[in-house]
Short mmCIF file of C-alpha atoms in Angstrom, two decimals:
data_model
loop_
_atom_site.label_atom_id
_atom_site.label_comp_id
_atom_site.label_asym_id
_atom_site.label_seq_id
_atom_site.Cartn_x
_atom_site.Cartn_y
_atom_site.Cartn_z
CA UNK A 1 71.32 -61.64 -158.71
CA UNK A 2 68.42 -59.34 -159.53
CA UNK A 3 69.36 -55.78 -160.48
CA UNK A 4 66.05 -54.09 -159.68
CA UNK A 5 65.43 -52.47 -163.07
CA UNK A 6 61.75 -53.11 -163.81
CA UNK A 7 62.27 -53.68 -167.55
CA UNK A 8 65.22 -56.05 -167.12
CA UNK A 9 64.94 -59.78 -167.90
CA UNK A 10 65.94 -60.65 -164.33
CA UNK A 11 62.81 -58.96 -162.95
CA UNK A 12 60.55 -60.78 -165.39
CA UNK A 13 61.72 -64.18 -164.20
CA UNK A 14 64.44 -64.56 -166.80
CA UNK A 15 68.12 -65.16 -166.44
CA UNK A 16 69.68 -63.45 -163.45
CA UNK A 17 72.89 -61.43 -163.51
CA UNK A 18 76.13 -63.09 -162.43
CA UNK A 19 77.65 -61.84 -159.20
CA UNK A 20 81.08 -62.19 -157.65
CA UNK A 21 81.90 -62.87 -154.02
CA UNK A 22 85.24 -63.08 -152.28
CA UNK A 23 85.23 -65.92 -149.75
CA UNK A 24 87.59 -66.88 -146.93
CA UNK A 25 87.64 -68.90 -143.74
CA UNK A 26 87.59 -67.24 -140.33
CA UNK A 27 87.56 -69.46 -137.25
CA UNK A 28 86.31 -72.42 -139.33
CA UNK A 29 83.42 -70.39 -140.78
CA UNK A 30 83.16 -69.27 -144.37
CA UNK A 31 82.83 -65.53 -144.76
CA UNK A 32 81.93 -63.76 -147.98
CA UNK A 33 82.08 -60.27 -149.39
CA UNK A 34 80.06 -59.09 -152.40
CA UNK A 35 82.26 -57.56 -155.11
CA UNK A 36 80.61 -54.80 -157.19
CA UNK A 37 80.94 -55.21 -160.96
CA UNK A 38 83.28 -52.21 -161.26
CA UNK A 39 85.88 -54.08 -159.15
CA UNK A 40 85.69 -57.52 -160.85
CA UNK A 41 88.86 -57.07 -162.95
CA UNK A 42 90.83 -55.74 -159.98
CA UNK A 43 89.72 -58.57 -157.70
CA UNK A 44 90.56 -61.19 -160.33
CA UNK A 45 94.07 -59.74 -160.56
CA UNK A 46 94.40 -59.68 -156.76
CA UNK A 47 93.30 -63.29 -156.57
CA UNK A 48 95.81 -64.38 -159.23
CA UNK A 49 98.59 -62.51 -157.41
CA UNK A 50 97.62 -64.20 -154.14
CA UNK A 51 97.83 -67.64 -155.78
CA UNK A 52 101.29 -66.80 -157.16
CA UNK A 53 102.41 -65.59 -153.74
CA UNK A 54 101.23 -68.83 -152.11
CA UNK A 55 103.29 -70.84 -154.64
CA UNK A 56 106.38 -68.70 -153.97
CA UNK A 57 105.99 -69.07 -150.21
CA UNK A 58 105.65 -72.85 -150.57
CA UNK A 59 108.75 -73.00 -152.77
CA UNK A 60 110.71 -70.86 -150.30
CA UNK A 61 109.59 -73.01 -147.37
CA UNK A 62 110.68 -76.16 -149.20
CA UNK A 63 114.07 -74.59 -149.92
CA UNK A 64 114.47 -73.63 -146.27
CA UNK A 65 113.64 -77.21 -145.20
CA UNK A 66 116.30 -78.54 -147.57
CA UNK A 67 118.87 -76.09 -146.24
CA UNK A 68 118.09 -77.02 -142.64
CA UNK A 69 118.42 -80.73 -143.31
CA UNK A 70 121.75 -80.50 -145.19
CA UNK A 71 124.66 -82.17 -143.41
#
């Protein structure tokens, strides 16, 4: 992305700044939200926690299936 500072390399046609977006699906369409730099560390932690939660939910669901199919 371009920051807008006139003396910055990104304004002179050089390398642009990295940017972070949070993406998700809503009714089969991809939505995105720009994440300001000051929130990058927080959002990375949230994303890692979400991935852990998904694994735990999958493991719990598998356990429940096993319990329901026990004789």
